[in-house]
Coordinates of C-alpha atoms in Angstrom, one line a residue:
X24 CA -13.9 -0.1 2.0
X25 CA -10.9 1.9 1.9
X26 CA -9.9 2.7 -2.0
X27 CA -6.6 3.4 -3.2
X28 CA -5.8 6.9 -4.7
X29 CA -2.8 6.8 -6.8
X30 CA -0.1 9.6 -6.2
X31 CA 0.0 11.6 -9.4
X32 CA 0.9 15.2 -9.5
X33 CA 1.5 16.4 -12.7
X34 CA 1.1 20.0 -13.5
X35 CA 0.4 21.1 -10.3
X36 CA 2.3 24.2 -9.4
X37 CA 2.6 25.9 -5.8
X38 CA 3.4 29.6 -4.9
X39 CA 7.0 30.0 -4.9
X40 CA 8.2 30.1 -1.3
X41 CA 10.4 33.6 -0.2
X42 CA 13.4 33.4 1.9
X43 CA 14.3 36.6 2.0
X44 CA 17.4 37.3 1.6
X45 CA 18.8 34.2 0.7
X46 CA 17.2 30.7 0.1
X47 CA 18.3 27.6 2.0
X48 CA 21.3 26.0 0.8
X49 CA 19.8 22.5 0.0
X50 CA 19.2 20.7 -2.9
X51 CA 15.6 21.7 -3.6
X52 CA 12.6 22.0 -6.0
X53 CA 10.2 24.5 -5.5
X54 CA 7.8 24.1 -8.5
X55 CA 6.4 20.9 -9.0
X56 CA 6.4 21.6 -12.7
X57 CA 10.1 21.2 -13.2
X58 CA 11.2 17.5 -13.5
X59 CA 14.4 15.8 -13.7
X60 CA 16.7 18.7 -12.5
X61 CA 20.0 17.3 -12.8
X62 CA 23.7 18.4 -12.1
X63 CA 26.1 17.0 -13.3
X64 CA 30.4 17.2 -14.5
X65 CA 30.1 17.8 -18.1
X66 CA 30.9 15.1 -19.7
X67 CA 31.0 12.4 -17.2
X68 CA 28.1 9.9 -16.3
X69 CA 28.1 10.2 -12.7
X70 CA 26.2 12.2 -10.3
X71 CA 29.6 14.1 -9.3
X72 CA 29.0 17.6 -8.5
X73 CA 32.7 18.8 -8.4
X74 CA 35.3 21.0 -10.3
X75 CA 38.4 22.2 -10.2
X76 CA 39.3 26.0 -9.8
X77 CA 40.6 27.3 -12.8
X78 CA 40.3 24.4 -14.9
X79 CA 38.8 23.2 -18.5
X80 CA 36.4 21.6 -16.5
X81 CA 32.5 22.6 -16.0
X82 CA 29.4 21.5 -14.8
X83 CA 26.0 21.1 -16.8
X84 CA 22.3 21.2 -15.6
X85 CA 19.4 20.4 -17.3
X86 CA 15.6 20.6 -16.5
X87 CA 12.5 19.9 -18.1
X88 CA 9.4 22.4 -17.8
X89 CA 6.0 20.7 -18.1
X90 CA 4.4 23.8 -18.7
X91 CA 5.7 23.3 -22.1
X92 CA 6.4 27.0 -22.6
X93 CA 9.2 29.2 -22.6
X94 CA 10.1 31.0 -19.8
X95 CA 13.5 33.5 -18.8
X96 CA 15.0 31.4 -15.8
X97 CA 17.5 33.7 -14.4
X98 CA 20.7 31.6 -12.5
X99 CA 23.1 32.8 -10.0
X100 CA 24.9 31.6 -7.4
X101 CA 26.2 31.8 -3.3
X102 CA 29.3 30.9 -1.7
X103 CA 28.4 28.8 1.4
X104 CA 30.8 27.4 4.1
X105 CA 31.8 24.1 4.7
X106 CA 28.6 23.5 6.4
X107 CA 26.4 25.3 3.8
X108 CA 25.7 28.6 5.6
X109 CA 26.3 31.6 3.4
X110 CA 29.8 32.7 3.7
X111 CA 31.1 36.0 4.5
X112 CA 31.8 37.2 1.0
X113 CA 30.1 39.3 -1.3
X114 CA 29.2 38.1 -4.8
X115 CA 32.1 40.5 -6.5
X116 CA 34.5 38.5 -4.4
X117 CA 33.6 35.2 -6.0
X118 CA 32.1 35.5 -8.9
X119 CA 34.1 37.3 -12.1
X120 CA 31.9 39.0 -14.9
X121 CA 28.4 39.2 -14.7
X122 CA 26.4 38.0 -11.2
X123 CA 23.3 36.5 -12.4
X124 CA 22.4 35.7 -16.1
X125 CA 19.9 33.9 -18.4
X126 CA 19.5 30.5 -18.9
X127 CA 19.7 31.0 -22.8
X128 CA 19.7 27.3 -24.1
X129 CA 16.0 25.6 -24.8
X130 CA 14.3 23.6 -26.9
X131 CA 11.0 22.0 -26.9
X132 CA 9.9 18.1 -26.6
X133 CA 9.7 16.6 -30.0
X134 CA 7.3 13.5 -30.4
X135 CA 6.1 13.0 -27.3
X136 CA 3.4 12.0 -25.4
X137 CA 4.1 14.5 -22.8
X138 CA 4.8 17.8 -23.5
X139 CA 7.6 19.9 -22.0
X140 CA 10.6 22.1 -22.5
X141 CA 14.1 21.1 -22.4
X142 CA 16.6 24.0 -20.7
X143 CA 20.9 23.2 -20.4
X144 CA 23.2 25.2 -19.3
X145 CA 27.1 24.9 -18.6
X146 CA 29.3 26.8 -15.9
X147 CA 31.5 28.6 -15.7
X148 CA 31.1 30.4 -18.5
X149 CA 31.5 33.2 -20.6
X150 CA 29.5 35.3 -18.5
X151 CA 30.4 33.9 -15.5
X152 CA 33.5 32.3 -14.0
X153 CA 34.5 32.0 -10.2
X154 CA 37.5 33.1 -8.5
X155 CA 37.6 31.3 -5.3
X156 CA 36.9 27.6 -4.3
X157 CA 34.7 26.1 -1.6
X158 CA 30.4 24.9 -1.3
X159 CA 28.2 26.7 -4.0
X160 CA 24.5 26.9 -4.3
X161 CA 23.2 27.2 -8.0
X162 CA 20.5 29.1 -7.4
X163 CA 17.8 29.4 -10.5
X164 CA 14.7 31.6 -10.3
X165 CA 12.1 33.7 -12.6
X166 CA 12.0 36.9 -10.9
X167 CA 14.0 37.0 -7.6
X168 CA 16.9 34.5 -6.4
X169 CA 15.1 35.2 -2.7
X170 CA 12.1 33.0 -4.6
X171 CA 13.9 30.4 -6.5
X172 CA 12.4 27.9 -8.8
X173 CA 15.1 25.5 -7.0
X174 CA 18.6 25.3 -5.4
X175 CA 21.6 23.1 -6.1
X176 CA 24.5 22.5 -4.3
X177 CA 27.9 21.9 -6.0
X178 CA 31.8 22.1 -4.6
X179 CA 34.4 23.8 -6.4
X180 CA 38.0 22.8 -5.1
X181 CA 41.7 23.1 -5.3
X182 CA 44.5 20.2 -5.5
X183 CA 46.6 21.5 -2.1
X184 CA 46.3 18.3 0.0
X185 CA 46.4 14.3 -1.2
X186 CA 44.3 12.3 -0.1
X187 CA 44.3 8.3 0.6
X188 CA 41.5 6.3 1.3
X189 CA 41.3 3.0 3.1
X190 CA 37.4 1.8 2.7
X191 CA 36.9 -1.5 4.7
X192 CA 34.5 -3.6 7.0
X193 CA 33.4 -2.0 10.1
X194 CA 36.1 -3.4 12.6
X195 CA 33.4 -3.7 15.8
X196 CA 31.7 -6.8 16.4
X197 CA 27.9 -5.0 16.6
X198 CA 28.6 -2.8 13.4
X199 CA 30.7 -5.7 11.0
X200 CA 27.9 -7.1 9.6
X201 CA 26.0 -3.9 8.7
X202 CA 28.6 -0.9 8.5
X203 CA 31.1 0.1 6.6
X204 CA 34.3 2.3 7.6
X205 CA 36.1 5.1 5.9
X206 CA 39.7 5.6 6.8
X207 CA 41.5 8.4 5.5
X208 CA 44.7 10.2 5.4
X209 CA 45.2 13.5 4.5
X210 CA 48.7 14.7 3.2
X211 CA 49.2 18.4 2.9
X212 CA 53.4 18.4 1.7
X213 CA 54.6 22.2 1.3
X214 CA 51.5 23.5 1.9
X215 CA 51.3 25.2 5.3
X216 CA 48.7 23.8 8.1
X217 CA 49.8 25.1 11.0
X218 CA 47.1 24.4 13.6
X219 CA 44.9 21.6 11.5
X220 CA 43.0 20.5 14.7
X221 CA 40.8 24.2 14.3
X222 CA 41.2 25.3 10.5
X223 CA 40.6 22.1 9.0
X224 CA 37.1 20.9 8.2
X225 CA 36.6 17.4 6.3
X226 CA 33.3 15.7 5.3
X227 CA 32.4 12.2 4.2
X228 CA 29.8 11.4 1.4
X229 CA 28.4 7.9 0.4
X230 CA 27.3 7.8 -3.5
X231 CA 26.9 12.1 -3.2
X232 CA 24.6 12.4 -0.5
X233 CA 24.4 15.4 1.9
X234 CA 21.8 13.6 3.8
X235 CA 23.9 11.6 5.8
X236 CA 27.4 13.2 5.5
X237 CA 29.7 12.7 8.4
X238 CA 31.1 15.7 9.9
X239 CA 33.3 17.1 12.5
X240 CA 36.1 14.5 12.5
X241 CA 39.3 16.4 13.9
X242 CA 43.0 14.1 13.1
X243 CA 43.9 11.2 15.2
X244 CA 47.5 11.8 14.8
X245 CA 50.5 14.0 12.7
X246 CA 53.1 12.7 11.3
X247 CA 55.2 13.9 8.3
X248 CA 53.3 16.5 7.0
X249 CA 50.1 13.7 7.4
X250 CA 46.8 13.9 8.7
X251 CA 45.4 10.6 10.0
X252 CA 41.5 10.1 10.1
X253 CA 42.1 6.4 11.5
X254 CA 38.2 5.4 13.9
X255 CA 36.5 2.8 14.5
X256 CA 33.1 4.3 15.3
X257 CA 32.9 8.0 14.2
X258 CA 33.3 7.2 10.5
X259 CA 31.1 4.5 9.8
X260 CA 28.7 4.4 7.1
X261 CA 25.3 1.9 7.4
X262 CA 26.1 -0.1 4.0
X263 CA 22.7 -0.4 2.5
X264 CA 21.9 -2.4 -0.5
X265 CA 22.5 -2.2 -3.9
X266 CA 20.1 -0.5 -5.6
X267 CA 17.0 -1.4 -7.2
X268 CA 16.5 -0.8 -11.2
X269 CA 14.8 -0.5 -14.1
X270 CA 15.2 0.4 -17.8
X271 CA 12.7 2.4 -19.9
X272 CA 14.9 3.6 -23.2
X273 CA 12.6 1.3 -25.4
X274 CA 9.0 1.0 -24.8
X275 CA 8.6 -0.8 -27.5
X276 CA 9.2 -4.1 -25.8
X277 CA 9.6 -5.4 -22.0
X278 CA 12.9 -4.5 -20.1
X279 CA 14.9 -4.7 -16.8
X280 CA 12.3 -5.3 -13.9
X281 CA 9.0 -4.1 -16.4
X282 CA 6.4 -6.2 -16.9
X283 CA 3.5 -4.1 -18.5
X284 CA 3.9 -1.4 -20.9
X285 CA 0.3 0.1 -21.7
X286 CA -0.3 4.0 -23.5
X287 CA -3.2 6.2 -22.9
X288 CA -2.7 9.6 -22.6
X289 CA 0.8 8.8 -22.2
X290 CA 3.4 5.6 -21.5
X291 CA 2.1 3.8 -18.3
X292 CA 4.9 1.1 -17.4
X293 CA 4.6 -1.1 -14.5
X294 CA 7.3 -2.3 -12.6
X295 CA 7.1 -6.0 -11.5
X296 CA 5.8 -6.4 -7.5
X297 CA 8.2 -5.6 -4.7
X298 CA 8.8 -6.7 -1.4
X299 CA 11.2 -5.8 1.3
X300 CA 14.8 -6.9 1.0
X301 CA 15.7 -6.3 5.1
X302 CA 16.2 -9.9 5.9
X303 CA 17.4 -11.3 2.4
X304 CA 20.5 -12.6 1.4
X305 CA 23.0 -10.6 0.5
X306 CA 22.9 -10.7 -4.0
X307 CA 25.5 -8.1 -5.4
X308 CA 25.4 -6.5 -9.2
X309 CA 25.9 -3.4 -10.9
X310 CA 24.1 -0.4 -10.0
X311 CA 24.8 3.5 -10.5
X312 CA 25.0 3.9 -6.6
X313 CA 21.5 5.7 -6.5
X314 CA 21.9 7.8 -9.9
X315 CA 20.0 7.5 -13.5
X316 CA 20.8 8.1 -17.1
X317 CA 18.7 9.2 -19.2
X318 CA 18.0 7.2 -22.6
X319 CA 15.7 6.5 -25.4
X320 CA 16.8 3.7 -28.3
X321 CA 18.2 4.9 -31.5
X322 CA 17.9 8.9 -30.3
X323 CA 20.5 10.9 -30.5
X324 CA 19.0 13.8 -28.7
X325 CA 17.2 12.4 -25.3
X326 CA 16.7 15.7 -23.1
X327 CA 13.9 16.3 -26.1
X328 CA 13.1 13.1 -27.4
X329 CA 13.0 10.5 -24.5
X330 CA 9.4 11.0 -22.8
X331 CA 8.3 10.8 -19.7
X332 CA 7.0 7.6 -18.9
X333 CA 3.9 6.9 -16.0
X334 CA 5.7 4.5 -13.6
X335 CA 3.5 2.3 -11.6
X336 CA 5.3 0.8 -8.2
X337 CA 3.8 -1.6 -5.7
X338 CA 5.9 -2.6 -2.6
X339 CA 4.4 -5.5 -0.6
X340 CA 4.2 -4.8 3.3
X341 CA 2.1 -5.9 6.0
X342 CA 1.2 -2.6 7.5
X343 CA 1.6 1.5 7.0
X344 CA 5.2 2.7 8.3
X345 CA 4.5 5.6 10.4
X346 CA 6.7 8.0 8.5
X347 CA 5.4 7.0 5.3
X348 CA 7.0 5.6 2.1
X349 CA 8.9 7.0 -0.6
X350 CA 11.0 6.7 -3.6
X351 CA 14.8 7.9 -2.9
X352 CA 17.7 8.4 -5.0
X353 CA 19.3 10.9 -7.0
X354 CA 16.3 11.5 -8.9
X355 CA 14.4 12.7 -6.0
X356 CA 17.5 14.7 -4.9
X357 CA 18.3 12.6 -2.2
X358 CA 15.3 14.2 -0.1
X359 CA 11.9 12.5 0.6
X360 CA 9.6 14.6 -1.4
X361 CA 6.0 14.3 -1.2
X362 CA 5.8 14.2 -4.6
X363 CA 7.4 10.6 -4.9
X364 CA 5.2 9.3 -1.6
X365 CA 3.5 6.4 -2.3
X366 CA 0.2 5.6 -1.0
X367 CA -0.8 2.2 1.6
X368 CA -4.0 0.2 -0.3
X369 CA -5.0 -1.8 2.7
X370 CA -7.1 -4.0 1.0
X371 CA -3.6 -5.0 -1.4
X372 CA -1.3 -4.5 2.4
X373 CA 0.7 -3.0 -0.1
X374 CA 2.5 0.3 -1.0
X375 CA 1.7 1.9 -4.2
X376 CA 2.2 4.9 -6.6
X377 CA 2.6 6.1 -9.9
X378 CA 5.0 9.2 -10.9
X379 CA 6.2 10.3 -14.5
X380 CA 10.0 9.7 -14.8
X381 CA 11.6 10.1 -17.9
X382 CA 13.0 7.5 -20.1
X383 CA 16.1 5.8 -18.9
X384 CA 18.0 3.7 -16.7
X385 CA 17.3 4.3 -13.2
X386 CA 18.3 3.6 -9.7
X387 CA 16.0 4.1 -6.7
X388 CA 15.3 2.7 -3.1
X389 CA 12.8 2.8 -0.6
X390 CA 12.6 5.1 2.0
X391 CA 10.6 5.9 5.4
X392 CA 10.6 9.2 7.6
X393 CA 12.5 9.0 10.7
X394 CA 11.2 11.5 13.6
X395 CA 14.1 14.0 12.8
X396 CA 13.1 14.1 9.1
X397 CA 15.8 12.2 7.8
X398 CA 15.6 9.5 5.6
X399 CA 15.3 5.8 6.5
X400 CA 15.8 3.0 3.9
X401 CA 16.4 0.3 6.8
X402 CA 13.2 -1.8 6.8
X403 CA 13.0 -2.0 3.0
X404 CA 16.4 -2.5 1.8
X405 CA 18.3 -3.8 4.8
X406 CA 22.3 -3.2 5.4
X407 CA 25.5 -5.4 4.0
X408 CA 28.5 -4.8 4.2
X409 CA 29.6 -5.8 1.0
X410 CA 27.6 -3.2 -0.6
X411 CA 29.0 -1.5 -3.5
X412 CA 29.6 2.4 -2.7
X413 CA 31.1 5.3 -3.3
X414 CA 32.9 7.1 -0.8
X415 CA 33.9 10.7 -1.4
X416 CA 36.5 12.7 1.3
X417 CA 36.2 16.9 1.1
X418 CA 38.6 18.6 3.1
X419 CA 38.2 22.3 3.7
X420 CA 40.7 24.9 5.4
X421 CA 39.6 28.2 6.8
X422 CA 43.4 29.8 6.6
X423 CA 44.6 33.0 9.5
X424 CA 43.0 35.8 8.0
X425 CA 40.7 34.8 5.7
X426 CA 36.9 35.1 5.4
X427 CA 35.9 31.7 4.1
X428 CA 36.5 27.7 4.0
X429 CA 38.5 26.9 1.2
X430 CA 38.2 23.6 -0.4
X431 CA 41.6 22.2 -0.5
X432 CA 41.3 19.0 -1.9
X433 CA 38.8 16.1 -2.8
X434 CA 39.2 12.3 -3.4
X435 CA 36.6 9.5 -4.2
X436 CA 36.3 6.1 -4.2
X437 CA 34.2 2.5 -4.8
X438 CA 34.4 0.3 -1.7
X439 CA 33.5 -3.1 -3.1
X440 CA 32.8 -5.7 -0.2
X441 CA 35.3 -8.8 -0.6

């Protein structure tokens, strides 16, 4: 009989990997140790990962340390082109004050199950601020940045160009049902673009991803000092499905989509059975478009007091996918990590795992390995149209003379199906 192994790794911890000079630019974690590595605006809710130049505005990350000790993580950072290779400057070119710095903010878990410490951090700062716009990698380490602890990606732009957004049903008949299209125009005024078919470099995002970003459009048409990114095909977006839930702030009772709460050596909830949503009926509601907050009731404090709660999934399907099974969303950083895989029970035909997440309200889908790599969350969740998104335009421009892509201007938006 074939048994069932739940996935659990908990304090496992792997050599750091060395890249030599500099890491990739991804969104990665390197030590399985560190949970819930998060990025976001100060301030704001959302997974955006964007400031302005020069601006009151920063960006805060947080990470938790199951190793429950305290350790001098080191941060710096690299300016990356518009399509994340390192750039052509040196750090003294982008980066004013110090280069790389302590993370000098901690504290440890207070009454919980799971023990852990709690680092923050906000940028820019008073040790270090930037001087030029364009793709950054946050880059946090112990020792040496060449063997980071992990790598996050953030943009840093300037208000030169406007941008307008036209978000709609996929206009072809084989793509209406499924896709949705991203129309744009781009309107740069006063500020010079003189050949905008080869300095200009735009990307599209759905709800922050990387992972499926559309690249390499070029303008349909000038006119007046305006860009039009008018397709049919080359901007379309696979809608997906909103996303699947649940809510953990108070384990004192059952929430959204828990039905067992049980404690052992720590909180073990259990999130009611799944089953594939490909060939259901389209139900809308609202979501976080793939991102999570975290909460505990009646704490005022939740990067130390919320715990981190055993979460038990079980996905109903009839056989093993041959790339696997995983959780994806924000949480997992928009990557399939082996560390959210679940595992096939043949005797259940069923999908199942169990990972610590920390108390909150989460968002998460199912995913599958295509043969490229990339993610897959097609036979799980299906595709609408109608899905609620979040669509996100960045336009860089690599000016005459100049020795990096500048971001120029950013725009997002929610495409709500009619």
């Amino acid at each position: 009989m074939r048994q069932y192994l739940y996935t659990l790794l908990l304090f496992s911890c792997f050599a750091t990997p060395s890249f030599g000079a500099n890491p990739p630019a991804e969104n990665a974690v390197y030590h399985d140790n560190l949970k819930t590595v998060q990025l976001r605006r100060t301030g704001q809710l959302g997974a955006h990962r964007y400031i302005q130049l020069g601006r009151q505005n920063a960006l805060t990350l947080s990470f938790d340390d199951f190793h429950a000790d305290f350790k001098n993580y080191n941060y710096t950072f690299l300016h990356c082109n518009a399509d994340w290779t390192p750039s052509d400057l040196i750090k003294s070119e982008y980066l004013k004050s110090y280069q790389q710095e302590l993370i000098r903010n901690y504290n440890f878990s207070f009454n919980t199950f799971v023990p852990f410490t709690h680092y923050e951090l906000s940028f820019p700062n008073q040790y270090i601020q930037f001087t030029k716009s364009g793709n950054y990698l946050l880059i946090v380490y112990l020792d040496d940045p060449a063997e980071p602890a992990f790598t996050l990606r953030f943009t840093i732009f300037e208000e030169m160009v406007n941008i307008s957004t036209n978000t709609h049903r996929a206009n072809t008949a084989d793509m209406m049902n499924e896709y949705q299209q991203v129309d744009f125009n781009i309107f740069h005024g006063s500020y010079p673009i003189p050949t905008p078919f080869e300095d200009l470099k735009v990307v599209i995002l759905q709800n922050h991803r990387w992972d499926n970003a559309i690249t390499g459009l070029k303008p349909r048409f000038l006119s007046n000092n305006t860009l039009n990114y008018d397709y049919d095909l080359e901007n379309n977006f696979l809608g997906s499905n909103e996303f699947r839930e649940f809510d953990t702030k108070d384990m004192r009772t059952l929430s959204l989509r828990v039905r067992k709460i049980e404690i052992d050596t720590s909180w073990i909830a259990y999130i009611q059975r799944e089953e594939s949503r490909r060939f259901n009926q389209f139900i809308t509601w609202e979501d976080l478009n793939g991102s999570y907050l975290i909460r505990k009731l009646d704490s005022e404090e939740p990067g130390t007091e919320a715990d981190y709660v055993l979460m038990d999934f079980y996905l109903s399907y009839p056989a093993p996918e041959p790339g696997g099974v995983f959780l994806f969303s924000e949480g997992t950083n928009w990557v399939l990590d082996q560390n959210y895989a679940l595992t096939y029970d043949f005797d259940e035909k069923a999908y199942r795992g169990r990972f610590y997440i920390k108390q909150g309200f989460h968002n998460y889908m199912f995913a599958t390995m295509n043969a490229d790599g990339s993610a897959n969350t097609t036979p799980f969740e299906g595709n609408h149209w109608q899905t609620e998104n979040e669509y996100t335009i960045i336009v860089y421009h690599r000016e005459m003379g100049i020795r990096y892509d500048r971001c120029v201007g950013i725009a997002t938006s929610n495409y709500i199906g009619d």
